[in-house]
Short mmCIF file of N, CA and C and ligand atoms in Angstrom, two decimals:
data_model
loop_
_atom_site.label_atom_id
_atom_site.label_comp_id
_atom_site.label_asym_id
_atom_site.label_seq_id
_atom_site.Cartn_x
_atom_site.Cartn_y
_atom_site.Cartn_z
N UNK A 1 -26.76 -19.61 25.29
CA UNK A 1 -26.86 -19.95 23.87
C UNK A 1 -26.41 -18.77 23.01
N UNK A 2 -27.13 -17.56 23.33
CA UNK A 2 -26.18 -16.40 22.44
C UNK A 2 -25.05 -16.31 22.59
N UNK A 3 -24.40 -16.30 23.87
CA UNK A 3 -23.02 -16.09 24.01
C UNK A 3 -22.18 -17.07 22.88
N UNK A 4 -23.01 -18.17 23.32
CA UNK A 4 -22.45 -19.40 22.75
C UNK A 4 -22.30 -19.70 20.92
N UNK A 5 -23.25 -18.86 20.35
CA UNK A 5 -23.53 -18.36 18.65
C UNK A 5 -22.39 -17.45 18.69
N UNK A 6 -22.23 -16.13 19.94
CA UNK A 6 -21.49 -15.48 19.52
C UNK A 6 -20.16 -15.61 19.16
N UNK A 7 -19.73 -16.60 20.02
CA UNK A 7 -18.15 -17.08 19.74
C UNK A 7 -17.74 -17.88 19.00
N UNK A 8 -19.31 -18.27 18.19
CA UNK A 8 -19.12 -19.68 16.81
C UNK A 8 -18.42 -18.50 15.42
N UNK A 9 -19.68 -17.25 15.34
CA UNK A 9 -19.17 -16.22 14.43
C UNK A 9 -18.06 -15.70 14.76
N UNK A 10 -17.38 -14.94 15.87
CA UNK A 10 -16.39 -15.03 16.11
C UNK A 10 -15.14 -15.79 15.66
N UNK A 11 -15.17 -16.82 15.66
CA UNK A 11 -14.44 -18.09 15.65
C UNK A 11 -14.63 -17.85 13.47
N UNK A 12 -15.42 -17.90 12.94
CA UNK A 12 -15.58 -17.76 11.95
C UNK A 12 -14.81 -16.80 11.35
N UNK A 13 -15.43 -15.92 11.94
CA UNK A 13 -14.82 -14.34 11.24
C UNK A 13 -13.32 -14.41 11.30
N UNK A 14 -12.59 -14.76 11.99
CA UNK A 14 -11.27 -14.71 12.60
C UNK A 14 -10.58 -16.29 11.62
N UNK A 15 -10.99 -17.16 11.11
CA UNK A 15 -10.83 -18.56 10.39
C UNK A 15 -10.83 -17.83 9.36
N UNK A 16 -11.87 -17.02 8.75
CA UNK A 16 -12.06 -16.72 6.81
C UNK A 16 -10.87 -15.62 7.32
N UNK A 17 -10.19 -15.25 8.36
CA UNK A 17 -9.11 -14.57 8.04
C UNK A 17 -9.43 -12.70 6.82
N UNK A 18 -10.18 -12.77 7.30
CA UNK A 18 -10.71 -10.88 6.92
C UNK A 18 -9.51 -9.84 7.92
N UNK A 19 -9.03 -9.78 7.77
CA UNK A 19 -8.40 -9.19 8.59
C UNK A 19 -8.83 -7.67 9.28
N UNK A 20 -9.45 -6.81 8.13
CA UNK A 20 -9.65 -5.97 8.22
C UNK A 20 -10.46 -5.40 9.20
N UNK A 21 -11.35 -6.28 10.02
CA UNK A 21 -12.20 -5.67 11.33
C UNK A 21 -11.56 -5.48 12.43
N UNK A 22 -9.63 -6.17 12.50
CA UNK A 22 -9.36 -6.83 13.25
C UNK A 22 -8.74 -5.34 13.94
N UNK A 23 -8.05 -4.73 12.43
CA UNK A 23 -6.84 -3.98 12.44
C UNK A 23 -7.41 -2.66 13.61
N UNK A 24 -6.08 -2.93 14.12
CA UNK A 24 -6.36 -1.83 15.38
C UNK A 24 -5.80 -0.07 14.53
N UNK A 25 -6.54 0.50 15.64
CA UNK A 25 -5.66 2.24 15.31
C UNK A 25 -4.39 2.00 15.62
N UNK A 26 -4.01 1.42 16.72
CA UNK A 26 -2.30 1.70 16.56
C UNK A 26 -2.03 0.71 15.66
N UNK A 27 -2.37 -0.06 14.91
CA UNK A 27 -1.84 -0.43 14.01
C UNK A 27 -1.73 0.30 12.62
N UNK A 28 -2.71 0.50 12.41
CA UNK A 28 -3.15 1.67 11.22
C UNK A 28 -2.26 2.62 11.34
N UNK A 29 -2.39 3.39 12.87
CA UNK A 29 -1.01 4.71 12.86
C UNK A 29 0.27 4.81 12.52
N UNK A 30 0.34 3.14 13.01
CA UNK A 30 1.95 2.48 12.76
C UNK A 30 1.97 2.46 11.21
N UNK A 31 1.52 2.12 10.59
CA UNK A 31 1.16 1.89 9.30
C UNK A 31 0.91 3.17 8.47
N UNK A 32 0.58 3.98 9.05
CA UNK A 32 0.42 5.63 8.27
C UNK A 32 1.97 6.34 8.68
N UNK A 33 2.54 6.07 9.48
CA UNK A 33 3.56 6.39 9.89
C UNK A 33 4.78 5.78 8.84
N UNK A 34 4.49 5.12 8.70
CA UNK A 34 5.51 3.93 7.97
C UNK A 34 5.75 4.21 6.35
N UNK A 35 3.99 4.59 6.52
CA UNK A 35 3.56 5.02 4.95
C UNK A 35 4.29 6.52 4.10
N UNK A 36 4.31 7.42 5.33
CA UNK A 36 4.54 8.93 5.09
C UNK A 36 6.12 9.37 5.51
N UNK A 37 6.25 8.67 6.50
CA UNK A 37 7.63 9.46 6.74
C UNK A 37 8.96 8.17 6.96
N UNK A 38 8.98 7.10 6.53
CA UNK A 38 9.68 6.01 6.06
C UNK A 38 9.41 5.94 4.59
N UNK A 39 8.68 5.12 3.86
CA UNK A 39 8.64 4.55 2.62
C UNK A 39 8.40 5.54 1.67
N UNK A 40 7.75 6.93 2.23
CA UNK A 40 7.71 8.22 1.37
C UNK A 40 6.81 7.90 0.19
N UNK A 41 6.01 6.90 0.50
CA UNK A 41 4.97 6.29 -0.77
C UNK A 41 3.99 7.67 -1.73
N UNK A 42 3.85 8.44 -0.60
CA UNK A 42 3.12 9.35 -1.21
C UNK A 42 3.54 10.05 -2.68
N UNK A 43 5.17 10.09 -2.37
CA UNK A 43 6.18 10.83 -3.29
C UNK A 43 5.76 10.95 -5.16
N UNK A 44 5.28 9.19 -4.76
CA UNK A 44 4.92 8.79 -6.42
C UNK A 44 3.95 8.26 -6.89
N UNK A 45 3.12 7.52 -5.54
CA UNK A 45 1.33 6.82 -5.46
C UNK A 45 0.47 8.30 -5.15
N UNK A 46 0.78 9.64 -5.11
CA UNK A 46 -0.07 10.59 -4.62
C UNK A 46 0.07 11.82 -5.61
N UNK A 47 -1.14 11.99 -6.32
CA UNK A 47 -0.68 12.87 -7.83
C UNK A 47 -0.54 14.38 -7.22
N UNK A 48 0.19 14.98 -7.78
CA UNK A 48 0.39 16.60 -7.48
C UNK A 48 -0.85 17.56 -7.92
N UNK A 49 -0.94 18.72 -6.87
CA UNK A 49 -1.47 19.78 -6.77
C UNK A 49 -0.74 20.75 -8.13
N UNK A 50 -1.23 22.18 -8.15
CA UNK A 50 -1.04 22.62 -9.19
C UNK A 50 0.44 22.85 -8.72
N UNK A 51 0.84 23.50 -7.64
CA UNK A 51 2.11 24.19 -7.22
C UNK A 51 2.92 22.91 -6.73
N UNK A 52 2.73 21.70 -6.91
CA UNK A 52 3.87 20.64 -7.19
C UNK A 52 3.44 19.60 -5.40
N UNK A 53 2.18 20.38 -4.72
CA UNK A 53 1.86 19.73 -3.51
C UNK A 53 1.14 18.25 -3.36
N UNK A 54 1.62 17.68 -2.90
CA UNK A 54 0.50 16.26 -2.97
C UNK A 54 -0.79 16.66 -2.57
N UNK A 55 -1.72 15.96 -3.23
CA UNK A 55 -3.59 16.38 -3.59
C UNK A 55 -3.90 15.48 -2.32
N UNK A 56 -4.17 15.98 -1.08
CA UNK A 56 -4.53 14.63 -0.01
C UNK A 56 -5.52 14.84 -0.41
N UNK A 57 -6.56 15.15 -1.02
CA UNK A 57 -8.00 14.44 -1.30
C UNK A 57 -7.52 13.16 -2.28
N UNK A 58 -6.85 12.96 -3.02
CA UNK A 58 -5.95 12.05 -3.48
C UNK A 58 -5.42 11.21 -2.73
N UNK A 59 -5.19 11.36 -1.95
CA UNK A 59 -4.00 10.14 -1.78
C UNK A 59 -4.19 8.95 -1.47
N UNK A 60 -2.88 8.46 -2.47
CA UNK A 60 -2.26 7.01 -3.00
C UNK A 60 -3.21 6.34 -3.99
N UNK A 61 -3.94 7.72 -4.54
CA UNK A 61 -4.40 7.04 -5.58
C UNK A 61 -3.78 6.76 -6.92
N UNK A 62 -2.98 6.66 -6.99
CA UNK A 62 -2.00 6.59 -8.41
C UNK A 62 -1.85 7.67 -8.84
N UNK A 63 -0.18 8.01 -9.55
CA UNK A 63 0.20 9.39 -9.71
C UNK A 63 1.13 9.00 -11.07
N UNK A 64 1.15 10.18 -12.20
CA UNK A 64 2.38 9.93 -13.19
C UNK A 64 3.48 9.85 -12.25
N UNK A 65 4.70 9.60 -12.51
CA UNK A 65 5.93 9.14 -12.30
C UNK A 65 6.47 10.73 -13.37
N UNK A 66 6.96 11.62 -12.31
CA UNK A 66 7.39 12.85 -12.87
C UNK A 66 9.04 13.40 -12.73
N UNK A 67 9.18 12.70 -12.28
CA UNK A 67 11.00 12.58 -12.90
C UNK A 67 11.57 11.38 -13.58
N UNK A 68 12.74 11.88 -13.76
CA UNK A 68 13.65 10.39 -14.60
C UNK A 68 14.59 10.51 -14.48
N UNK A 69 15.64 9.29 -14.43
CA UNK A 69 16.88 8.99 -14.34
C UNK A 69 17.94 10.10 -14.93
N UNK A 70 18.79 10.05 -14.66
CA UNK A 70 19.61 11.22 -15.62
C UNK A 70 20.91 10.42 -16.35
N UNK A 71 21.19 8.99 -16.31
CA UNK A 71 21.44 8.44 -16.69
C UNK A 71 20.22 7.11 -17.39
N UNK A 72 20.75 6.88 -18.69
CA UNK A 72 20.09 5.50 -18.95
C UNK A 72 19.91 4.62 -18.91
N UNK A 73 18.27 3.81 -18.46
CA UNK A 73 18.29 3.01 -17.75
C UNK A 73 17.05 2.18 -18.79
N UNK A 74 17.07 0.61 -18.68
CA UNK A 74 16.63 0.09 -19.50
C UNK A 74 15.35 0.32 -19.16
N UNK A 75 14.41 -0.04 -18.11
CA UNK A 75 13.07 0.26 -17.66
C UNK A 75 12.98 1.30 -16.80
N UNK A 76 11.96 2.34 -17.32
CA UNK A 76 11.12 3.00 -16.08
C UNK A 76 9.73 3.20 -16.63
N UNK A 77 9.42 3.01 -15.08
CA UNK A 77 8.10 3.02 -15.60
C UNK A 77 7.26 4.55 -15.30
N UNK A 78 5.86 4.98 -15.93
CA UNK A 78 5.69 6.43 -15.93
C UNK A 78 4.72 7.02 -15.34
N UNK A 79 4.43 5.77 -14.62
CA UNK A 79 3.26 5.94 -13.56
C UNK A 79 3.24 4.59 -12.44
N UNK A 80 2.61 5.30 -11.19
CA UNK A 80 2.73 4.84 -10.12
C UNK A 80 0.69 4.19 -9.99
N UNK A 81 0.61 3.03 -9.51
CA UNK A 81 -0.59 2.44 -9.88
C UNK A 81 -1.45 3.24 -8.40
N UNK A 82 -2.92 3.40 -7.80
CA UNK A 82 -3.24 3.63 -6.87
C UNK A 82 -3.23 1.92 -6.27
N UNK A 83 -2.98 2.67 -4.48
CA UNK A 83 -2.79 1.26 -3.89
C UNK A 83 -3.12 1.80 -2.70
N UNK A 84 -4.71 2.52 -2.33
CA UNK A 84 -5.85 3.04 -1.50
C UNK A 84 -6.82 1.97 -1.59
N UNK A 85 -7.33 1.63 -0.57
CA UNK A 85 -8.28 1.15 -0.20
C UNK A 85 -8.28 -0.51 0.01
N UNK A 86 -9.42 -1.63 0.41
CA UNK A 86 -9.69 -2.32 0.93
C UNK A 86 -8.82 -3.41 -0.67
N UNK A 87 -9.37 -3.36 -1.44
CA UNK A 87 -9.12 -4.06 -2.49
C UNK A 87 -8.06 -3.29 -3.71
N UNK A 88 -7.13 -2.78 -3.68
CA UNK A 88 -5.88 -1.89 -4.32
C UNK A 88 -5.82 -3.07 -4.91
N UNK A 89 -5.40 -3.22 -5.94
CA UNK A 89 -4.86 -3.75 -7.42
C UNK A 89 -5.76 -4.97 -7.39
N UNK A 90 -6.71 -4.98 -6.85
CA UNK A 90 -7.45 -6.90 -6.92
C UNK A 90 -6.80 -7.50 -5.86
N UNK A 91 -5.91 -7.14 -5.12
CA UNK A 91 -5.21 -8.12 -4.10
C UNK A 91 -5.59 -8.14 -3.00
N UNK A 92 -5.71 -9.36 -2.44
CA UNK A 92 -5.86 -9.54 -1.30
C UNK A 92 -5.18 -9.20 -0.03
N UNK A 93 -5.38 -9.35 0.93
CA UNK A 93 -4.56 -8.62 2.19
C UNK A 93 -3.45 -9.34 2.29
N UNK A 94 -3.44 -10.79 2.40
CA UNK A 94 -2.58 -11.70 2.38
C UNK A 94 -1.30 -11.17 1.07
N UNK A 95 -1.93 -11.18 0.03
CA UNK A 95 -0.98 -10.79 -0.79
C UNK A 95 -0.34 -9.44 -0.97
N UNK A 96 -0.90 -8.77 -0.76
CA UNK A 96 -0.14 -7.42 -0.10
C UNK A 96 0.71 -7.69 0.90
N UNK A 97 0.45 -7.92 1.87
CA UNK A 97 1.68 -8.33 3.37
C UNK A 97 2.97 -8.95 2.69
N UNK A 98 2.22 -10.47 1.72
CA UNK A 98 3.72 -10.76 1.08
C UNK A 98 4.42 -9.65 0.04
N UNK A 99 3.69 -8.72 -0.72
CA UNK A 99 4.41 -8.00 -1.60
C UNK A 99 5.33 -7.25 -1.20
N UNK A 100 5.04 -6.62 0.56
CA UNK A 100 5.70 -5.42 0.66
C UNK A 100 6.77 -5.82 1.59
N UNK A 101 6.32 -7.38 2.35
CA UNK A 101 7.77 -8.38 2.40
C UNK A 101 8.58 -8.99 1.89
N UNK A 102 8.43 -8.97 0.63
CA UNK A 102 8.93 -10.07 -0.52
C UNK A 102 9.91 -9.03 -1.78
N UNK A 103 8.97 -7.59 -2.13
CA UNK A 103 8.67 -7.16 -3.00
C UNK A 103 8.87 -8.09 -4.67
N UNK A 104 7.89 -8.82 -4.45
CA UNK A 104 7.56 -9.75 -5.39
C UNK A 104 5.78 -9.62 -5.57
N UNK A 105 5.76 -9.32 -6.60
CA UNK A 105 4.12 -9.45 -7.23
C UNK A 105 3.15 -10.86 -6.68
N UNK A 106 1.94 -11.14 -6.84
CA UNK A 106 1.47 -12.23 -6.51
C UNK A 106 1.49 -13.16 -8.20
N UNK A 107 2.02 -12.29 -8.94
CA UNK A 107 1.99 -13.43 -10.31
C UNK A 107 3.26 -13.47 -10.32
N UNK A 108 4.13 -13.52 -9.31
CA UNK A 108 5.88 -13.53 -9.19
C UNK A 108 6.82 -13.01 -10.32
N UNK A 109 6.17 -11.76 -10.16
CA UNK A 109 7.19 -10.71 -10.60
C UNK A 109 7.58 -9.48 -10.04
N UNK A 110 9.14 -8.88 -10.00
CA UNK A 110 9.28 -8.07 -8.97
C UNK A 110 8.89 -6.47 -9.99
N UNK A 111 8.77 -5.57 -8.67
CA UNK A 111 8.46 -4.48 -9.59
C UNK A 111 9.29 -4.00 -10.28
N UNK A 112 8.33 -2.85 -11.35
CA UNK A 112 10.01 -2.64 -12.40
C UNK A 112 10.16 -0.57 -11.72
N UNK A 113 11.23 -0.39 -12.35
CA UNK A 113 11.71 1.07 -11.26
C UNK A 113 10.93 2.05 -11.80
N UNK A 114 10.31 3.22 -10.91
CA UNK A 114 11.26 3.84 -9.77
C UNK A 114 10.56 2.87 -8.83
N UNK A 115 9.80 1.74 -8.46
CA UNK A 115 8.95 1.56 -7.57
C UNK A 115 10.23 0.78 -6.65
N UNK A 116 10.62 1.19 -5.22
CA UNK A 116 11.61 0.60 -4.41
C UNK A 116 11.22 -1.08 -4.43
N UNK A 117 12.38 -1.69 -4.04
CA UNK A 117 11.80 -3.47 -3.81
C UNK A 117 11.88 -3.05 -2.20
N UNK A 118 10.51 -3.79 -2.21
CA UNK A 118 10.41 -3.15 -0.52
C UNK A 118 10.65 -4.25 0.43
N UNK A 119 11.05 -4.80 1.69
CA UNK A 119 11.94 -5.92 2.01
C UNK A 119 10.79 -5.20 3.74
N UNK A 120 10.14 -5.52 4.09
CA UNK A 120 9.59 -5.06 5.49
C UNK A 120 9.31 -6.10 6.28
N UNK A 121 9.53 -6.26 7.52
CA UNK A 121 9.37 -7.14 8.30
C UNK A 121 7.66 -7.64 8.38
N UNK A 122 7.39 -8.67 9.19
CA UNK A 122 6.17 -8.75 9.08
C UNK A 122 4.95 -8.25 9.98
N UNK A 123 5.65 -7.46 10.72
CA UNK A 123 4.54 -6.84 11.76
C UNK A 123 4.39 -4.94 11.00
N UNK A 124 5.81 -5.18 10.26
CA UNK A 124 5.59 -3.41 9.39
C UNK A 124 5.00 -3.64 8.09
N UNK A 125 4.72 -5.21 7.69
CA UNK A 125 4.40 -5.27 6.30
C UNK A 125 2.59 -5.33 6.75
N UNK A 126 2.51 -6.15 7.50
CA UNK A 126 1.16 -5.94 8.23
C UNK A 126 0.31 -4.20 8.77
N UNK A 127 1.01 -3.94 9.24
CA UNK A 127 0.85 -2.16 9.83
C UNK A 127 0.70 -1.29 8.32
N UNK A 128 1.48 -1.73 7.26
CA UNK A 128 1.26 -0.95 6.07
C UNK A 128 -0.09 -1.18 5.03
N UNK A 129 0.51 -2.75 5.30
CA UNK A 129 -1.15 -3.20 4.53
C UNK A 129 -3.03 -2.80 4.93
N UNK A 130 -2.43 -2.49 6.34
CA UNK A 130 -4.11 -2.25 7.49
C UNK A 130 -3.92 -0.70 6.67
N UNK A 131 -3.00 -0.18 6.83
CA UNK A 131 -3.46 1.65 6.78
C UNK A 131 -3.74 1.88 4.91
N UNK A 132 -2.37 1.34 4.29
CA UNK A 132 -3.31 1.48 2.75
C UNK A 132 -4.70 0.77 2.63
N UNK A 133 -5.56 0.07 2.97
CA UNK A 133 -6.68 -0.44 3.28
C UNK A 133 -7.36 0.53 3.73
N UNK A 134 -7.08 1.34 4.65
CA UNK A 134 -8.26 2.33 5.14
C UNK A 134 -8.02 3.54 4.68
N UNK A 135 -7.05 3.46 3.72
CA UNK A 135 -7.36 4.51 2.99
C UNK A 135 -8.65 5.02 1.96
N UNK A 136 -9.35 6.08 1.84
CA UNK A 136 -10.46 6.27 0.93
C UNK A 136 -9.78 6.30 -0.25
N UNK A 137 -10.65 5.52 -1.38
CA UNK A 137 -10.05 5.70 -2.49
C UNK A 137 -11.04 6.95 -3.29
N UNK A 138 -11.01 7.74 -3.54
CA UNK A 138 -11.74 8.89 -4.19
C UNK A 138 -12.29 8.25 -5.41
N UNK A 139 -13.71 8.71 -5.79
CA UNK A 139 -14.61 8.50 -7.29
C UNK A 139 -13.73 9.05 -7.95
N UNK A 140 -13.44 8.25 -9.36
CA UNK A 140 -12.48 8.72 -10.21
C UNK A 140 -13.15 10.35 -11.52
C1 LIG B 201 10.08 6.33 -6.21
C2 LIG B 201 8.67 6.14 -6.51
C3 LIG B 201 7.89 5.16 -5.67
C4 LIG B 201 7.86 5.07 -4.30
C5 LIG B 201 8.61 5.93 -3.28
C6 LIG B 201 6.94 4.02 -3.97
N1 LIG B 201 6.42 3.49 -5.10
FE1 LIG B 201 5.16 1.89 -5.23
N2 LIG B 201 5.27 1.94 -7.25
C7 LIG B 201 5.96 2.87 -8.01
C8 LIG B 201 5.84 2.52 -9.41
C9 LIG B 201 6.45 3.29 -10.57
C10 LIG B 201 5.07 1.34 -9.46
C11 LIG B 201 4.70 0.53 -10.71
C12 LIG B 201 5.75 -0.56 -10.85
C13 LIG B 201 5.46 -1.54 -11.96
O1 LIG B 201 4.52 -1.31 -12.75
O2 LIG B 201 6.17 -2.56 -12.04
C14 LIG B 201 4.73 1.02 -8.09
C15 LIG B 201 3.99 -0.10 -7.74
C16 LIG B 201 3.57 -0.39 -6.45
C17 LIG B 201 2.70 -1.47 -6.09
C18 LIG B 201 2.13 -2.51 -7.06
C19 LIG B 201 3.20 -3.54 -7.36
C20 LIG B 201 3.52 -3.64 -8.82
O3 LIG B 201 4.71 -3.71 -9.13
O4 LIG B 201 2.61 -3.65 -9.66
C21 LIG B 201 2.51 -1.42 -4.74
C22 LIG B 201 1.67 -2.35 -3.87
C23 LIG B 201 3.27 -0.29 -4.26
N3 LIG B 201 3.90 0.30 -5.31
C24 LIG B 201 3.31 0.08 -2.94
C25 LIG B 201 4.16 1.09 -2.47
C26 LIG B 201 4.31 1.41 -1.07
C27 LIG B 201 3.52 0.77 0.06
C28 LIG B 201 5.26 2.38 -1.00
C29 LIG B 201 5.84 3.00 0.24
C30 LIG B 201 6.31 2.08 1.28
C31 LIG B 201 5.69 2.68 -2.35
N4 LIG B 201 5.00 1.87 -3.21
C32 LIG B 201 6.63 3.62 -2.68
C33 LIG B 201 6.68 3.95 -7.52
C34 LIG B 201 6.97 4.16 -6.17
#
């Protein structure tokens, strides 16, 4: 009978689709990997130290946007939003996976620049979404 409860919650947990208990370390690594030395997210989601270093007690918690075009360009935008932790912008996991496959917003709009349109397959859009998720988001 316990066994038998156990694999009803099971069966549950895995249906409401939480993903987050699921996500393995090598997925997460894959996903921190992806994060730091591919997509270079830190560059503009991770605010600077005094001497111009990214603040990892910070990171990806949202950063000004500290350069600019050198030509003119109709939009930029002047800050980078934080996109740390379980719940980053209100979105769900699901909708994250599609954003960073799609790079399309969940109110279907694409981002406006410097933010890249990000085009990732779905096992790297997955791997990115688990590791920004376990990221700590720091008390503001
Ligand atoms: C060159 C700077 C830059 C880089 C690199 C960058 N971002 Fe962004 N990101 C931005 C800016 C600026 C915005 C705000 C865009 C807006 O308001 O439309 C943004 C917005 C976002 C958003 C919210 C979507 C939106 O448009 O509101 C997510 C999620 C995101 N970035 C994830 C990432 C991830 C993951 C990476 C790395 C794979 C990354 N970003 C790399 C600058 C950057």
């Amino acid at each position: 009978m316990a066994r038998f409860s156990a694999a009803v919650v099971m069966a549950a947990v895995m249906i409401a689709g939480q993903a987050a208990a699921a996500d393995s370390p090598e997925q997460i690594a894959r996903g921190r990997y992806l994060v730091e030395n591919v997509g270079m997210c830190n560059d503009c989601h991770t605010p600077r130290g005094s001497r111009g270093e990214p603040d990892r007690t910070r990171s990806l918690a949202g950063a000004p946007i500290d350069f600019r075009p050198t030509v003119p360009v109709r939009v930029w935008v002047s800050s980078a939003p934080a996109i740390a932790g379980p719940k980053a912008l209100g979105w769900s996991r699901e909708q994250m996976v599609a954003f960073l496959s799609t790079g399309t917003t969940p109110d279907g709009r694409g981002s406006l620049p410097p933010m890249p349109m990000l085009r990732l397959n779905q096992d790297d859009a997955e791997a990115v979404a688990a590791y920004l998720a376990s990221v700590p988001l720091p008390p503001r």
